[in-house]
Amino acid sequence: MSGLPDYHVHTYRCGHAGGDSRDFVRKAIEHGLSEIGMTDHIPLYFLPVAERDPKLAMKEEEFDGYIAEVLALREEFRGSIAVRLGLEADYREGHEEELARWLERGDWDLVLGSVHWVAGGWIDAPGSAARFEKEGTERLYDEYYRLLAKAARSGFFDVLTHFDLPKKFGHRPAAPREAAEREAIAAAKEGHCAVEISSAGLRKPVAEAYPQARLLSAIVSAGVPVTFSSDAHAPAEVGWGYDKTLALARDCGVEQFVTFESRRKLFHPLPASV
Ligand SMILES: [Zn+2]
Ligand SMILES: [Zn+2]
């Protein structure tokens, strides 16, 4: 019984996750997790309607049904596990007012801030790998961290997701983009954001958790809180890889993790094992 949360979980509504939402919760209980945060993808509010791919995020008309389903799960599993109402919300520069309107529609426990859209396109979609050679790995990393820092300071988000996402397909700058990284970490601190330690990267071509150890150590040193997640898109992925991410956390000096209720942080000591 680890008592860790899984704070990044999708549902079928996003078009690229599968399984009964109840089975995600059951899996969390099976793993002895303390909480599950349902955090499906916000509708692609920042793209023209015709370009909102239903395979990437839930449609606008599904939003209220998503909230209702999570609230029903919270009641159904009350006493067994805490089900939190969350959302994975894209940050897109220049579309802050639309984002604010979407976020007003739910009484969230936590809002994840994700930068998926960088320099005019997706940074992590299957077709994105080709962008790195064409547009320059250094340039894309710098722009990604610039946007992540802006997201962190925006006040919209409780947790920054997959902190070093541009590495997903294995593209790395010749040397770490330290100035850009430092600025994003400082912004997380100033914006009172936590950072997720996500096992999802271990399932991707890069085969490394987000964030990598070097960055996680810097995040911890800066006093930025952390939490745990899997970015599950299937029930079997809930709590997946937590033995590895817990060990990573310990190696990087993490002593506490945070959970959220009505967007308030609660601090807990890191457990000894999963
Ligand atoms: Zn997804
Ligand atoms: Zn996700």
XYZ file of C-alpha atoms and ligand atoms in Angstrom:
276
model
C 0.000 0.000 0.000
C 2.048 2.908 -1.263
C -0.411 5.711 -0.666
C 0.787 7.443 -3.832
C -1.725 9.026 -6.208
C -2.023 8.573 -9.941
C -2.737 12.065 -11.116
C -2.756 11.741 -14.885
C -5.416 9.402 -16.264
C -7.454 9.580 -19.486
C -10.835 8.170 -20.529
C -12.252 6.865 -23.817
C -13.569 10.358 -24.569
C -10.182 11.638 -25.741
C -10.316 9.235 -28.697
C -6.974 7.514 -28.029
C -7.639 5.818 -24.673
C -9.682 2.684 -24.105
C -11.482 0.777 -21.398
C -14.290 1.347 -18.930
C -13.555 4.352 -16.706
C -14.496 2.210 -13.680
C -11.648 -0.196 -14.506
C -9.090 2.617 -14.219
C -10.322 3.235 -10.666
C -10.345 -0.489 -9.836
C -6.760 -0.767 -11.027
C -5.722 2.105 -8.766
C -7.300 0.316 -5.799
C -5.552 -2.922 -6.786
C -2.206 -1.089 -6.730
C -2.933 0.340 -3.278
C -2.895 3.912 -4.575
C -4.427 6.532 -2.309
C -6.045 8.595 -5.035
C -6.786 8.653 -8.730
C -7.077 11.937 -10.576
C -9.110 11.662 -13.751
C -7.522 14.194 -16.083
C -8.815 13.814 -19.598
C -7.738 16.119 -22.438
C -9.553 19.453 -22.638
C -11.266 20.009 -26.026
C -8.872 21.560 -28.569
C -10.241 25.044 -27.879
C -7.208 26.738 -29.412
C -7.631 25.287 -32.910
C -10.221 26.159 -35.568
C -13.246 23.844 -35.201
C -12.453 21.969 -38.433
C -8.957 21.099 -37.146
C -10.062 19.643 -33.795
C -9.092 16.017 -34.291
C -11.452 13.802 -32.199
C -8.599 11.294 -31.902
C -6.579 13.785 -29.830
C -9.041 15.197 -27.302
C -12.692 15.022 -26.269
C -15.221 16.984 -28.293
C -16.766 20.113 -26.812
C -20.147 18.434 -26.420
C -18.590 15.708 -24.266
C -17.135 18.060 -21.665
C -20.083 18.235 -19.244
C -20.646 14.473 -19.513
C -17.002 13.915 -18.606
C -17.335 16.020 -15.459
C -20.574 14.241 -14.495
C -18.973 10.835 -14.964
C -15.991 11.647 -12.738
C -18.260 13.029 -10.023
C -20.352 9.830 -10.204
C -17.184 7.724 -9.881
C -16.175 9.764 -6.851
C -19.465 8.818 -5.148
C -19.372 5.201 -6.275
C -15.873 4.621 -4.870
C -16.160 6.801 -1.775
C -14.568 4.917 1.126
C -12.363 2.820 -1.220
C -10.290 5.476 -2.954
C -10.424 9.219 -3.515
C -11.414 10.007 -7.104
C -10.355 13.540 -8.010
C -11.840 15.701 -10.734
C -9.054 16.884 -12.957
C -8.320 18.001 -16.480
C -5.263 17.962 -18.720
C -5.401 21.425 -20.197
C -3.227 22.507 -23.102
C -1.455 25.822 -22.791
C -1.454 27.729 -26.065
C 0.014 31.193 -26.010
C -2.511 33.870 -26.988
C -5.566 31.763 -26.133
C -5.615 32.395 -22.388
C -9.105 33.921 -22.314
C -10.648 30.858 -23.952
C -8.822 28.598 -21.525
C -10.128 30.614 -18.586
C -13.690 30.176 -19.847
C -13.277 26.396 -20.114
C -11.782 26.096 -16.651
C -14.703 28.012 -15.134
C -17.002 25.145 -16.052
C -15.795 22.654 -13.419
C -14.983 22.546 -9.695
C -11.601 20.988 -10.272
C -9.433 19.276 -7.718
C -6.445 19.722 -10.008
C -5.677 21.133 -13.434
C -2.669 19.755 -15.317
C -0.832 22.191 -17.553
C 0.561 20.679 -20.742
C 2.510 22.205 -23.579
C 1.872 20.007 -26.608
C 1.749 22.784 -29.200
C 5.139 24.333 -29.944
C 6.148 26.688 -32.767
C 3.018 26.105 -34.828
C 2.485 22.367 -34.365
C 2.363 19.350 -32.094
C 5.641 18.462 -30.406
C 4.657 14.914 -29.424
C 2.307 13.544 -32.113
C 3.492 10.577 -34.205
C 4.365 12.911 -37.108
C 6.313 15.303 -34.868
C 9.578 13.331 -34.901
C 10.449 14.714 -38.352
C 10.228 18.284 -37.047
C 13.422 18.029 -35.004
C 15.774 17.586 -37.963
C 13.911 20.092 -40.068
C 13.430 22.846 -37.482
C 16.354 22.229 -35.147
C 16.329 20.310 -31.879
C 17.830 23.209 -29.901
C 15.269 25.657 -31.216
C 12.310 23.393 -30.440
C 13.571 22.676 -26.911
C 14.106 26.372 -26.183
C 10.678 27.285 -27.498
C 9.076 24.425 -25.558
C 10.631 25.568 -22.265
C 9.737 29.195 -22.971
C 6.082 28.157 -23.302
C 6.254 25.868 -20.269
C 7.556 28.774 -18.186
C 4.737 30.967 -19.450
C 2.210 28.254 -18.627
C 3.664 27.913 -15.119
C 3.310 31.631 -14.440
C -0.185 31.860 -15.955
C -1.941 30.798 -12.752
C -4.139 28.300 -14.610
C -2.335 25.145 -13.555
C -1.613 23.079 -10.445
C 0.784 20.566 -11.999
C 3.140 20.778 -14.971
C 3.098 17.544 -16.971
C 5.873 15.639 -18.782
C 8.435 18.356 -18.037
C 10.954 17.330 -20.728
C 8.432 16.197 -23.344
C 10.488 17.048 -26.480
C 12.688 14.015 -25.716
C 9.753 11.632 -26.362
C 11.096 10.219 -29.652
C 14.711 10.337 -28.518
C 15.744 13.763 -29.846
C 18.168 15.497 -27.502
C 20.107 18.705 -27.908
C 23.903 18.299 -28.172
C 24.137 19.853 -24.701
C 21.305 20.418 -22.198
C 19.474 23.723 -22.753
C 20.308 24.799 -19.222
C 19.222 28.433 -19.392
C 15.804 27.480 -20.765
C 15.422 24.667 -18.226
C 16.409 26.928 -15.319
C 13.870 29.508 -16.382
C 11.078 26.892 -16.554
C 11.978 25.589 -13.086
C 12.033 29.125 -11.653
C 8.636 29.743 -13.241
C 7.210 26.562 -11.665
C 8.364 27.819 -8.292
C 6.956 31.316 -8.803
C 3.682 30.003 -10.229
C 3.233 27.574 -7.293
C 3.023 24.633 -9.681
C 3.964 21.086 -8.799
C 5.746 18.874 -11.343
C 4.572 15.334 -12.101
C 7.003 12.437 -11.995
C 5.530 10.469 -14.865
C 6.218 6.865 -15.772
C 4.814 7.480 -19.277
C 8.224 8.291 -20.745
C 9.344 4.763 -19.858
C 6.767 3.448 -22.356
C 7.902 5.825 -25.124
C 10.854 5.509 -27.559
C 13.049 7.550 -25.183
C 12.445 4.934 -22.424
C 13.043 7.408 -19.602
C 10.669 8.904 -17.026
C 9.609 12.558 -17.209
C 11.511 14.452 -15.951
C 14.925 12.831 -16.274
C 17.042 12.548 -13.107
C 19.228 15.608 -13.776
C 16.168 17.841 -14.130
C 14.260 16.264 -11.272
C 17.188 16.947 -8.941
C 17.183 20.602 -10.015
C 13.407 20.804 -9.541
C 13.700 19.380 -6.027
C 16.583 21.724 -5.160
C 14.473 24.682 -6.273
C 11.766 23.692 -3.775
C 9.178 22.802 -6.412
C 6.788 20.088 -5.133
C 6.262 16.858 -7.045
C 3.500 14.329 -7.509
C 3.178 10.968 -9.270
C 1.415 9.902 -12.439
C 1.311 7.380 -15.254
C -0.532 9.276 -18.034
C -2.661 6.113 -18.310
C -4.598 5.651 -21.528
C -5.711 2.100 -20.552
C -6.626 0.584 -17.164
C -3.449 -1.556 -17.140
C -1.334 1.621 -17.227
C -2.690 3.050 -13.951
C 0.104 3.045 -11.384
C 2.379 1.464 -13.987
C 6.132 1.742 -13.423
C 5.823 3.252 -9.946
C 8.622 1.043 -8.568
C 10.941 2.835 -11.019
C 9.608 6.360 -10.522
C 9.632 6.011 -6.741
C 13.272 4.893 -6.884
C 14.046 7.827 -9.212
C 12.359 10.229 -6.793
C 14.390 8.919 -3.878
C 17.651 9.108 -5.860
C 16.890 12.737 -6.731
C 16.301 13.803 -3.152
C 12.488 13.876 -3.091
C 11.231 13.656 0.498
C 7.591 14.659 0.017
C 4.872 14.543 -2.603
C 1.669 16.530 -2.945
C -1.968 15.660 -3.476
C -4.762 18.085 -4.370
C -8.275 18.691 -3.171
C -10.226 21.624 -4.594
C -6.885 22.868 -5.943
C -5.275 23.004 -2.498
C -1.969 21.205 -1.963
C -1.498 18.629 0.795
C 2.035 17.390 1.535
C 2.880 13.777 2.423
C 6.152 11.983 3.192
C 7.516 9.795 0.406
C 6.633 6.129 1.118
C 9.377 3.543 1.548
C 8.028 1.283 -1.197
C 5.225 0.934 -3.729
Zn -3.471 11.563 -24.326
Zn -2.053 12.897 -20.839
